[in-house]
């Protein structure tokens, strides 16, 4: 068998896709390796969400290319969102052999074969309306054997004005629920104890729409939760405009559905949200948060925030800060706005907040979140949580780490517990990033 090294950037959906690609290649005589030096094929699964994500990959491609000096037969391929967005440019500027968009991964073996035979580069990047790779059992890469991602849908049609995803991932489509449940059951049988259902907008998941046997996202969550009370279920990402009371009720009803919701706010200003085409106002967002807090006891909440979007005023920025304070997020992903060509924002609005000012606002956001995370963690000191143990702590071999239902990482002395088990852990101290505890 030949060896393939796959390097993955971007979101969890890309991680899940890399496992689909590893599976397709395994059936075509390629075995995955973690050692780039023994690879016959290097694939990089890429992200276009911000400019710096693309820059990083371009630098990596130069490094990969230099490995050909010692290995003339080495093939290099680009997958994912950059492949879809840049296509020919990658062949011309980065000397890659195959460029394959997110809906064309079944073509990889054929493209490789052609590239080897003819010593030419090949591109396949047509977006599909129905490809979900539903029948492919992913080959787990870098796995801890405990937690896994399951892709439940592909694409996005929300067209938030700043975002490239609708262009790189195409139309929204849901995967056959039987194959999702089958994959989750199979993972559980293999010893996995947590699955995260993935989509860019999971609330729009729909199967058999309008028929008696219709399955929406809340129903799907319930079906997966029923596999076993020992299997934790999470999901990502939920769009605030679509998160339903039915889903919140389902989360509250099942102990094994984790009490954690990632609800990207982007901005606390209604004017900015309108320009971003998010289709909710500040008040709508607050109402959703109130519904979460009223329905689900002790629910962890995290978010995404963009600093310095087009013509954002100091008042808009302050509304983001006040919203953060009002919600009291447990954690957040925070970014400078990065203009992406061809998006609605790039066409309609000027990217007019200077980089220095964007960064100043971002730092203010990060600083506030650090305090909010610390306050949230301090409230947990003294509490006892059920933790699913995921691995050995980076700090010491004698310590393990896991997460509680609210998605917080807890580190503790291992005693006689093992990875993959549940443990009751009492929190004894914390930083803004981590809880520390002891097994009881
Ligand atoms: N589908 C998810 C988001 C996926 S992208 C959702 O809608 O919630 C992850 C995050 O990247 C977004 O929530 C947003 O905060 C950020 N992001 C997307 N495009 C960006 C851009 N052009 N500049 C900066 N951040 C961006
Ligand atoms: Fe991008 Fe908006 Fe779709 Fe999320 S919902 S992927 S931010 S267009
Ligand atoms: Fe990036 Fe594409 Fe995911 S742009 S965030 S890898 S969908």
Tab-separated table of C-alpha atoms and ligand atoms in Angstrom:
chain	number	residue	atom	x	y	z
A	1	UNK	CA	0.000	0.000	0.000
A	2	UNK	CA	1.067	3.596	-0.664
A	3	UNK	CA	1.063	6.191	2.112
A	4	UNK	CA	-1.028	9.369	2.313
A	5	UNK	CA	-0.393	12.205	4.744
A	6	UNK	CA	-3.423	14.459	5.284
A	7	UNK	CA	-3.099	17.865	6.948
A	8	UNK	CA	-6.368	19.554	7.904
A	9	UNK	CA	-7.181	23.250	8.438
A	10	UNK	CA	-10.435	25.061	9.132
A	11	UNK	CA	-13.620	23.864	10.756
A	12	UNK	CA	-14.739	20.547	12.199
A	13	UNK	CA	-16.500	19.780	8.928
A	14	UNK	CA	-13.099	19.706	7.269
A	15	UNK	CA	-11.859	17.264	9.908
A	16	UNK	CA	-14.845	15.036	9.180
A	17	UNK	CA	-14.217	15.379	5.423
A	18	UNK	CA	-10.569	14.368	5.783
A	19	UNK	CA	-11.802	11.134	7.345
A	20	UNK	CA	-14.093	10.564	4.362
A	21	UNK	CA	-11.137	11.143	2.037
A	22	UNK	CA	-8.984	8.713	4.053
A	23	UNK	CA	-11.740	6.132	3.624
A	24	UNK	CA	-11.989	6.655	-0.148
A	25	UNK	CA	-8.215	6.353	-0.441
A	26	UNK	CA	-8.026	3.281	1.763
A	27	UNK	CA	-10.219	1.495	-0.751
A	28	UNK	CA	-7.741	2.553	-3.421
A	29	UNK	CA	-4.557	1.261	-1.907
A	30	UNK	CA	-3.523	4.241	0.222
A	31	UNK	CA	-2.946	3.976	3.949
A	32	UNK	CA	-2.973	7.101	6.157
A	33	UNK	CA	0.281	8.069	7.899
A	34	UNK	CA	1.199	10.743	10.457
A	35	UNK	CA	4.756	10.937	9.139
A	36	UNK	CA	5.008	13.346	6.239
A	37	UNK	CA	8.452	12.022	5.280
A	38	UNK	CA	7.144	8.582	4.426
A	39	UNK	CA	4.223	9.900	2.353
A	40	UNK	CA	3.778	9.150	-1.355
A	41	UNK	CA	0.876	11.582	-1.396
A	42	UNK	CA	0.372	14.763	0.653
A	43	UNK	CA	-3.134	16.209	0.847
A	44	UNK	CA	-3.969	19.472	2.544
A	45	UNK	CA	-7.610	20.099	3.381
A	46	UNK	CA	-7.962	23.853	3.406
A	47	UNK	CA	-10.016	26.779	4.722
A	48	UNK	CA	-10.825	30.111	3.081
A	49	UNK	CA	-12.740	31.748	5.890
A	50	UNK	CA	-10.146	34.476	6.535
A	51	UNK	CA	-7.160	35.733	4.538
A	52	UNK	CA	-4.600	34.471	7.083
A	53	UNK	CA	-6.003	30.922	6.860
A	54	UNK	CA	-5.178	30.908	3.145
A	55	UNK	CA	-1.738	32.477	3.647
A	56	UNK	CA	-0.763	29.725	6.062
A	57	UNK	CA	-1.600	26.998	3.580
A	58	UNK	CA	0.247	28.721	0.731
A	59	UNK	CA	3.394	28.746	2.887
A	60	UNK	CA	2.909	25.061	3.658
A	61	UNK	CA	2.559	24.252	-0.037
A	62	UNK	CA	6.016	25.715	-0.690
A	63	UNK	CA	7.428	23.428	2.008
A	64	UNK	CA	5.633	20.406	0.554
A	65	UNK	CA	6.920	21.230	-2.922
A	66	UNK	CA	10.514	21.248	-1.674
A	67	UNK	CA	10.101	17.622	-0.514
A	68	UNK	CA	9.884	16.597	-4.176
A	69	UNK	CA	13.627	17.170	-4.539
A	70	UNK	CA	14.283	13.975	-2.619
A	71	UNK	CA	11.181	12.155	-3.841
A	72	UNK	CA	10.360	12.703	-7.478
A	73	UNK	CA	7.205	10.564	-7.339
A	74	UNK	CA	5.621	12.572	-4.499
A	75	UNK	CA	2.151	13.868	-5.384
A	76	UNK	CA	0.598	16.913	-3.691
A	77	UNK	CA	-3.085	17.801	-3.593
A	78	UNK	CA	-5.254	20.594	-2.255
A	79	UNK	CA	-8.748	19.801	-0.958
A	80	UNK	CA	-11.462	21.844	0.721
A	81	UNK	CA	-12.524	25.451	0.482
A	82	UNK	CA	-9.355	26.908	-1.080
A	83	UNK	CA	-9.517	24.231	-3.755
A	84	UNK	CA	-13.060	25.325	-4.556
A	85	UNK	CA	-12.276	29.047	-4.442
A	86	UNK	CA	-8.893	29.207	-6.174
A	87	UNK	CA	-8.892	26.174	-8.506
A	88	UNK	CA	-6.455	26.875	-11.393
A	89	UNK	CA	-4.560	29.466	-9.386
A	90	UNK	CA	-3.304	26.710	-7.062
A	91	UNK	CA	-1.907	24.692	-9.961
A	92	UNK	CA	-0.241	27.726	-11.500
A	93	UNK	CA	1.139	29.369	-8.357
A	94	UNK	CA	1.710	26.444	-6.001
A	95	UNK	CA	2.665	23.593	-8.295
A	96	UNK	CA	0.120	21.095	-6.990
A	97	UNK	CA	-0.915	17.909	-8.810
A	98	UNK	CA	-4.572	17.703	-7.894
A	99	UNK	CA	-7.105	20.304	-6.757
A	100	UNK	CA	-10.335	18.799	-5.465
A	101	UNK	CA	-13.363	20.724	-4.154
A	102	UNK	CA	-15.513	19.560	-1.210
A	103	UNK	CA	-18.086	17.725	-3.327
A	104	UNK	CA	-15.630	15.882	-5.591
A	105	UNK	CA	-13.729	13.661	-3.171
A	106	UNK	CA	-14.943	10.480	-4.879
A	107	UNK	CA	-12.907	11.595	-7.916
A	108	UNK	CA	-9.588	11.595	-6.025
A	109	UNK	CA	-8.414	8.067	-6.989
A	110	UNK	CA	-9.155	8.711	-10.667
A	111	UNK	CA	-7.465	12.127	-10.621
A	112	UNK	CA	-4.375	10.694	-8.948
A	113	UNK	CA	-4.175	7.962	-11.468
A	114	UNK	CA	-4.376	10.428	-14.346
A	115	UNK	CA	-1.849	12.760	-12.707
A	116	UNK	CA	0.608	9.876	-12.358
A	117	UNK	CA	0.044	8.554	-15.866
A	118	UNK	CA	0.266	11.865	-17.683
A	119	UNK	CA	2.386	13.920	-15.314
A	120	UNK	CA	-0.143	16.760	-15.502
A	121	UNK	CA	-2.285	18.573	-12.922
A	122	UNK	CA	-5.995	17.880	-12.551
A	123	UNK	CA	-8.831	19.928	-11.074
A	124	UNK	CA	-12.263	18.720	-10.008
A	125	UNK	CA	-14.349	21.337	-8.267
A	126	UNK	CA	-17.942	21.160	-9.393
A	127	UNK	CA	-20.346	21.661	-6.481
A	128	UNK	CA	-23.136	19.140	-6.105
A	129	UNK	CA	-26.764	19.451	-5.002
A	130	UNK	CA	-26.982	15.994	-3.483
A	131	UNK	CA	-23.536	14.650	-2.518
A	132	UNK	CA	-23.411	13.896	1.239
A	133	UNK	CA	-20.963	10.929	1.260
A	134	UNK	CA	-23.729	9.200	3.200
A	135	UNK	CA	-22.562	5.681	2.333
A	136	UNK	CA	-18.903	6.234	3.263
A	137	UNK	CA	-17.692	5.080	6.678
A	138	UNK	CA	-14.992	7.585	7.658
A	139	UNK	CA	-11.529	6.306	8.619
A	140	UNK	CA	-10.756	7.989	11.942
A	141	UNK	CA	-7.589	10.115	11.878
A	142	UNK	CA	-5.781	11.364	15.027
A	143	UNK	CA	-8.500	9.814	17.124
A	144	UNK	CA	-8.667	9.544	20.898
A	145	UNK	CA	-11.143	6.678	20.455
A	146	UNK	CA	-13.675	8.521	22.627
A	147	UNK	CA	-15.085	11.532	20.757
A	148	UNK	CA	-15.984	11.780	17.072
A	149	UNK	CA	-17.584	14.117	14.539
A	150	UNK	CA	-20.443	13.076	12.299
A	151	UNK	CA	-21.322	15.228	9.333
A	152	UNK	CA	-25.137	15.469	9.031
A	153	UNK	CA	-25.444	18.000	6.250
A	154	UNK	CA	-23.361	19.980	3.768
A	155	UNK	CA	-23.353	23.456	2.278
A	156	UNK	CA	-24.937	26.689	3.402
A	157	UNK	CA	-27.438	29.037	1.817
A	158	UNK	CA	-27.527	31.769	4.412
A	159	UNK	CA	-25.212	34.129	2.552
A	160	UNK	CA	-24.079	36.121	5.556
A	161	UNK	CA	-22.522	39.040	3.723
A	162	UNK	CA	-18.968	38.527	5.036
A	163	UNK	CA	-18.801	34.767	4.476
A	164	UNK	CA	-17.266	32.602	1.723
A	165	UNK	CA	-18.822	29.323	2.828
A	166	UNK	CA	-21.917	29.428	0.569
A	167	UNK	CA	-19.524	29.822	-2.388
A	168	UNK	CA	-17.056	27.128	-1.344
A	169	UNK	CA	-19.556	24.572	-0.029
A	170	UNK	CA	-22.556	25.149	-2.224
A	171	UNK	CA	-26.185	24.327	-1.669
A	172	UNK	CA	-27.502	23.098	1.641
A	173	UNK	CA	-28.390	19.392	1.728
A	174	UNK	CA	-29.157	16.931	4.520
A	175	UNK	CA	-27.787	13.434	4.885
A	176	UNK	CA	-30.001	10.320	5.183
A	177	UNK	CA	-30.758	9.949	8.928
A	178	UNK	CA	-30.434	6.147	8.790
A	179	UNK	CA	-26.781	6.487	7.766
A	180	UNK	CA	-26.178	9.060	10.533
A	181	UNK	CA	-27.684	6.794	13.183
A	182	UNK	CA	-25.823	3.812	11.728
A	183	UNK	CA	-22.516	5.676	11.959
A	184	UNK	CA	-23.225	6.797	15.548
A	185	UNK	CA	-24.216	3.261	16.587
A	186	UNK	CA	-21.093	1.858	14.963
A	187	UNK	CA	-18.892	4.387	16.798
A	188	UNK	CA	-20.599	3.535	20.078
A	189	UNK	CA	-20.007	-0.189	19.477
A	190	UNK	CA	-16.315	0.590	18.900
A	191	UNK	CA	-16.087	2.298	22.297
A	192	UNK	CA	-16.688	5.933	21.358
A	193	UNK	CA	-18.728	7.786	23.978
A	194	UNK	CA	-19.420	11.171	22.354
A	195	UNK	CA	-20.532	12.268	18.904
A	196	UNK	CA	-20.836	15.834	17.619
A	197	UNK	CA	-23.339	16.282	14.786
A	198	UNK	CA	-21.948	18.773	12.296
A	199	UNK	CA	-23.344	21.254	9.816
A	200	UNK	CA	-22.914	24.956	9.038
A	201	UNK	CA	-26.491	25.487	10.136
A	202	UNK	CA	-27.754	22.320	11.820
A	203	UNK	CA	-31.170	23.797	12.610
A	204	UNK	CA	-32.062	23.564	8.922
A	205	UNK	CA	-31.514	19.805	8.877
A	206	UNK	CA	-34.573	18.261	7.212
A	207	UNK	CA	-35.380	14.822	5.787
A	208	UNK	CA	-38.623	13.808	4.039
A	209	UNK	CA	-39.790	17.398	4.202
A	210	UNK	CA	-43.564	17.800	4.544
A	211	UNK	CA	-44.214	14.063	4.762
A	212	UNK	CA	-45.564	12.120	7.753
A	213	UNK	CA	-42.124	10.682	8.409
A	214	UNK	CA	-40.381	14.081	8.335
A	215	UNK	CA	-37.250	14.298	10.498
A	216	UNK	CA	-36.060	17.702	11.609
A	217	UNK	CA	-32.931	18.453	13.633
A	218	UNK	CA	-34.597	18.083	17.051
A	219	UNK	CA	-35.960	14.677	16.015
A	220	UNK	CA	-32.555	13.616	14.678
A	221	UNK	CA	-30.885	14.600	17.960
A	222	UNK	CA	-33.454	12.522	19.813
A	223	UNK	CA	-32.845	9.476	17.592
A	224	UNK	CA	-29.082	9.683	18.163
A	225	UNK	CA	-29.532	10.264	21.913
A	226	UNK	CA	-31.647	7.113	22.139
A	227	UNK	CA	-28.781	4.900	20.913
A	228	UNK	CA	-27.504	4.684	24.511
A	229	UNK	CA	-27.615	6.832	27.653
A	230	UNK	CA	-23.816	6.320	27.689
A	231	UNK	CA	-23.384	8.106	24.367
A	232	UNK	CA	-23.052	11.869	24.699
A	233	UNK	CA	-24.440	13.952	21.858
A	234	UNK	CA	-23.311	17.451	20.877
A	235	UNK	CA	-23.908	19.604	17.801
A	236	UNK	CA	-22.420	22.543	15.910
A	237	UNK	CA	-23.330	25.087	14.578
A	238	UNK	CA	-26.677	26.546	15.372
A	239	UNK	CA	-27.780	29.757	13.636
A	240	UNK	CA	-29.590	32.077	16.093
A	241	UNK	CA	-32.367	32.817	13.599
A	242	UNK	CA	-33.341	29.126	13.377
A	243	UNK	CA	-32.782	27.609	16.821
A	244	UNK	CA	-36.163	26.266	17.884
A	245	UNK	CA	-37.952	25.762	21.192
A	246	UNK	CA	-38.454	22.146	20.118
A	247	UNK	CA	-34.678	21.682	20.002
A	248	UNK	CA	-34.214	23.338	23.405
A	249	UNK	CA	-36.886	21.058	24.881
A	250	UNK	CA	-35.144	18.015	23.385
A	251	UNK	CA	-31.777	19.085	24.867
A	252	UNK	CA	-33.438	19.536	28.268
A	253	UNK	CA	-35.196	16.159	28.056
A	254	UNK	CA	-32.179	13.864	27.499
A	255	UNK	CA	-29.379	13.697	30.079
A	256	UNK	CA	-26.922	12.532	27.423
A	257	UNK	CA	-27.530	15.515	25.138
A	258	UNK	CA	-24.861	17.924	26.329
A	259	UNK	CA	-25.978	21.144	27.956
A	260	UNK	CA	-23.949	23.368	25.690
A	261	UNK	CA	-24.892	25.622	22.788
A	262	UNK	CA	-22.564	27.462	20.436
A	263	UNK	CA	-24.654	30.397	19.237
A	264	UNK	CA	-22.622	32.757	17.039
A	265	UNK	CA	-23.663	36.357	17.730
A	266	UNK	CA	-21.144	38.039	15.328
A	267	UNK	CA	-22.147	41.509	16.567
A	268	UNK	CA	-24.335	42.996	19.286
A	269	UNK	CA	-25.504	45.835	17.043
A	270	UNK	CA	-28.700	45.484	15.038
A	271	UNK	CA	-27.311	47.814	12.363
A	272	UNK	CA	-24.236	45.597	11.906
A	273	UNK	CA	-26.323	42.413	11.978
A	274	UNK	CA	-28.474	43.820	9.200
A	275	UNK	CA	-25.416	44.603	7.074
A	276	UNK	CA	-24.078	41.134	7.833
A	277	UNK	CA	-27.374	39.678	6.561
A	278	UNK	CA	-27.757	37.630	9.737
A	279	UNK	CA	-31.575	38.005	9.722
A	280	UNK	CA	-31.937	38.655	13.457
A	281	UNK	CA	-31.765	41.768	15.630
A	282	UNK	CA	-30.056	42.342	18.954
A	283	UNK	CA	-33.437	41.775	20.640
A	284	UNK	CA	-34.122	38.553	18.709
A	285	UNK	CA	-30.744	37.234	19.823
A	286	UNK	CA	-31.413	38.162	23.442
A	287	UNK	CA	-34.780	36.396	23.269
A	288	UNK	CA	-33.068	33.201	22.086
A	289	UNK	CA	-30.571	33.392	24.951
A	290	UNK	CA	-33.423	33.913	27.415
A	291	UNK	CA	-35.235	30.881	25.971
A	292	UNK	CA	-32.060	28.776	26.368
A	293	UNK	CA	-31.585	29.871	29.973
A	294	UNK	CA	-35.268	29.310	30.810
A	295	UNK	CA	-35.426	25.853	29.210
A	296	UNK	CA	-32.051	24.266	29.976
A	297	UNK	CA	-30.671	24.336	33.511
A	298	UNK	CA	-26.945	25.255	33.633
A	299	UNK	CA	-26.418	25.441	29.882
A	300	UNK	CA	-22.936	26.402	28.663
A	301	UNK	CA	-23.057	29.081	25.954
A	302	UNK	CA	-20.286	30.086	23.569
A	303	UNK	CA	-20.197	32.360	20.545
A	304	UNK	CA	-18.338	33.774	17.536
A	305	UNK	CA	-17.638	37.499	17.261
A	306	UNK	CA	-16.320	39.589	14.363
A	307	UNK	CA	-14.537	42.860	15.214
A	308	UNK	CA	-14.414	45.825	12.858
A	309	UNK	CA	-16.950	44.866	10.195
A	310	UNK	CA	-17.630	47.466	7.485
A	311	UNK	CA	-18.323	50.942	8.943
A	312	UNK	CA	-18.709	49.583	12.485
A	313	UNK	CA	-18.901	52.583	14.846
A	314	UNK	CA	-17.606	52.757	18.399
A	315	UNK	CA	-21.266	52.550	19.498
A	316	UNK	CA	-21.772	49.339	17.487
A	317	UNK	CA	-18.636	47.916	19.052
A	318	UNK	CA	-19.856	48.856	22.536
A	319	UNK	CA	-23.099	47.016	21.826
A	320	UNK	CA	-21.053	43.883	21.153
A	321	UNK	CA	-19.261	44.329	24.478
A	322	UNK	CA	-22.506	44.927	26.375
A	323	UNK	CA	-24.098	41.866	24.788
A	324	UNK	CA	-21.132	39.737	25.842
A	325	UNK	CA	-21.519	40.994	29.381
A	326	UNK	CA	-25.300	40.450	29.326
A	327	UNK	CA	-25.041	36.855	28.091
A	328	UNK	CA	-21.964	36.056	30.167
A	329	UNK	CA	-20.458	33.702	27.569
A	330	UNK	CA	-18.425	30.791	28.873
A	331	UNK	CA	-16.113	31.025	25.875
A	332	UNK	CA	-15.853	32.660	22.455
A	333	UNK	CA	-14.050	32.569	19.117
A	334	UNK	CA	-13.137	36.132	18.207
A	335	UNK	CA	-11.874	37.422	14.875
A	336	UNK	CA	-10.902	40.565	12.987
A	337	UNK	CA	-13.115	41.065	9.956
A	338	UNK	CA	-11.298	39.788	6.887
A	339	UNK	CA	-12.738	40.810	3.535
A	340	UNK	CA	-13.271	37.892	1.129
A	341	UNK	CA	-13.588	38.629	-2.566
A	342	UNK	CA	-16.941	37.967	-4.241
A	343	UNK	CA	-18.913	37.994	-0.985
A	344	UNK	CA	-21.855	40.390	-0.672
A	345	UNK	CA	-19.888	42.567	1.778
A	346	UNK	CA	-16.917	42.825	-0.580
A	347	UNK	CA	-19.238	43.960	-3.372
A	348	UNK	CA	-21.420	46.359	-1.379
A	349	UNK	CA	-19.480	47.764	1.566
A	350	UNK	CA	-16.102	49.308	2.088
A	351	UNK	CA	-13.707	47.489	4.432
A	352	UNK	CA	-13.073	50.840	6.095
A	353	UNK	CA	-11.985	50.130	9.664
A	354	UNK	CA	-8.185	50.418	9.701
A	355	UNK	CA	-6.364	47.237	10.711
A	356	UNK	CA	-4.965	48.872	13.829
A	357	UNK	CA	-8.401	49.924	15.024
A	358	UNK	CA	-9.920	46.513	14.227
A	359	UNK	CA	-7.196	44.919	16.312
A	360	UNK	CA	-7.749	47.363	19.162
A	361	UNK	CA	-11.446	46.472	19.249
A	362	UNK	CA	-10.661	42.773	18.971
A	363	UNK	CA	-8.257	42.996	21.903
A	364	UNK	CA	-10.947	44.705	23.964
A	365	UNK	CA	-13.323	41.857	23.090
A	366	UNK	CA	-10.720	39.207	23.945
A	367	UNK	CA	-9.877	40.907	27.236
A	368	UNK	CA	-13.554	41.055	28.232
A	369	UNK	CA	-14.055	37.407	27.287
A	370	UNK	CA	-11.064	36.411	29.407
A	371	UNK	CA	-12.759	37.993	32.417
A	372	UNK	CA	-16.153	36.431	31.585
A	373	UNK	CA	-14.575	32.976	31.176
A	374	UNK	CA	-12.763	33.354	34.480
A	375	UNK	CA	-15.958	34.443	36.245
A	376	UNK	CA	-17.841	31.524	34.709
A	377	UNK	CA	-15.124	29.076	35.803
A	378	UNK	CA	-14.925	30.512	39.316
A	379	UNK	CA	-18.641	29.791	39.738
A	380	UNK	CA	-17.875	26.104	39.114
A	381	UNK	CA	-15.294	25.768	41.890
A	382	UNK	CA	-16.755	23.429	44.521
A	383	UNK	CA	-19.237	21.815	42.094
A	384	UNK	CA	-19.198	18.164	41.041
A	385	UNK	CA	-19.437	17.280	37.341
A	386	UNK	CA	-19.675	14.114	35.324
A	387	UNK	CA	-16.639	14.167	33.039
A	388	UNK	CA	-16.024	12.039	29.959
A	389	UNK	CA	-12.284	11.300	30.026
A	390	UNK	CA	-10.654	12.098	26.686
A	391	UNK	CA	-6.912	11.903	27.169
A	392	UNK	CA	-3.693	12.447	29.082
A	393	UNK	CA	-3.060	16.023	30.210
A	394	UNK	CA	-0.258	17.910	28.478
A	395	UNK	CA	1.043	18.996	31.883
A	396	UNK	CA	1.677	15.574	33.415
A	397	UNK	CA	1.353	11.888	32.557
A	398	UNK	CA	-0.254	11.357	35.949
A	399	UNK	CA	-3.137	13.638	35.018
A	400	UNK	CA	-6.059	13.105	32.662
A	401	UNK	CA	-8.458	15.569	31.095
A	402	UNK	CA	-12.039	15.433	29.948
A	403	UNK	CA	-15.013	17.710	29.502
A	404	UNK	CA	-18.208	18.192	31.413
A	405	UNK	CA	-21.585	18.445	29.717
A	406	UNK	CA	-21.106	22.243	29.451
A	407	UNK	CA	-18.011	21.620	27.295
A	408	UNK	CA	-15.504	22.856	29.882
A	409	UNK	CA	-12.138	21.094	30.091
A	410	UNK	CA	-11.315	19.675	33.538
A	411	UNK	CA	-7.862	18.326	34.505
A	412	UNK	CA	-7.453	15.900	37.428
A	413	UNK	CA	-5.121	13.236	38.902
A	414	UNK	CA	-5.843	9.981	37.162
A	415	UNK	CA	-6.033	7.580	40.140
A	416	UNK	CA	-7.565	4.364	38.734
A	417	UNK	CA	-9.652	5.926	35.953
A	418	UNK	CA	-9.141	5.354	32.229
A	419	UNK	CA	-9.628	7.220	28.969
A	420	UNK	CA	-13.158	6.649	27.652
A	421	UNK	CA	-14.732	6.310	31.096
A	422	UNK	CA	-17.052	8.685	32.900
A	423	UNK	CA	-15.858	10.085	36.235
A	424	UNK	CA	-17.371	12.304	38.909
A	425	UNK	CA	-14.970	15.193	39.382
A	426	UNK	CA	-15.104	17.936	42.012
A	427	UNK	CA	-13.677	21.264	40.827
A	428	UNK	CA	-11.049	22.640	43.209
A	429	UNK	CA	-9.532	25.563	41.263
A	430	UNK	CA	-9.468	27.227	37.850
A	431	UNK	CA	-7.929	29.616	35.357
A	432	UNK	CA	-9.875	31.446	32.656
A	433	UNK	CA	-9.210	28.514	30.289
A	434	UNK	CA	-9.335	25.386	32.453
A	435	UNK	CA	-10.905	23.809	35.522
A	436	UNK	CA	-8.828	21.657	37.876
A	437	UNK	CA	-10.415	19.023	40.061
A	438	UNK	CA	-10.233	15.718	41.842
A	439	UNK	CA	-12.066	12.454	41.323
A	440	UNK	CA	-14.594	11.634	44.035
B	1	LIG	N1	-21.836	28.388	10.043
B	1	LIG	C1	-21.319	28.972	11.196
B	1	LIG	C2	-20.012	29.712	11.034
B	1	LIG	C3	-18.911	29.090	10.288
B	1	LIG	S1	-17.540	30.139	10.054
B	1	LIG	C4	-22.330	29.989	11.682
B	1	LIG	O1	-22.959	30.660	10.904
B	1	LIG	O2	-22.414	30.136	12.874
B	1	LIG	C5	-16.997	30.402	11.714
B	1	LIG	C6	-16.914	31.835	12.107
B	1	LIG	O3	-15.930	32.506	11.357
B	1	LIG	C7	-18.156	32.662	11.899
B	1	LIG	O4	-19.125	32.465	12.885
B	1	LIG	C8	-17.613	34.080	11.924
B	1	LIG	O5	-17.565	34.589	13.229
B	1	LIG	C9	-16.195	33.890	11.395
B	1	LIG	N2	-16.057	34.448	10.048
B	1	LIG	C10	-16.680	34.053	8.929
B	1	LIG	N3	-16.313	34.828	7.886
B	1	LIG	C11	-15.435	35.745	8.380
B	1	LIG	C12	-14.713	36.839	7.791
B	1	LIG	N4	-14.832	37.136	6.507
B	1	LIG	N5	-13.896	37.558	8.604
B	1	LIG	C13	-13.783	37.249	9.909
B	1	LIG	N6	-14.444	36.247	10.504
B	1	LIG	C14	-15.269	35.496	9.749
B	2	LIG	FE1	-21.191	31.532	6.711
B	2	LIG	FE2	-23.467	32.513	7.606
B	2	LIG	FE3	-23.429	30.124	6.427
B	2	LIG	FE4	-22.337	30.440	8.844
B	2	LIG	S1	-24.506	30.677	8.322
B	2	LIG	S2	-21.439	29.358	7.093
B	2	LIG	S3	-21.505	32.494	8.712
B	2	LIG	S4	-23.001	32.090	5.451
B	3	LIG	FE1	-13.175	27.159	6.484
B	3	LIG	FE2	-14.542	26.015	4.602
B	3	LIG	FE3	-14.934	25.333	7.123
B	3	LIG	S1	-13.976	28.134	4.673
B	3	LIG	S2	-14.499	27.230	8.206
B	3	LIG	S3	-13.111	25.024	5.988
B	3	LIG	S4	-16.455	25.417	5.528
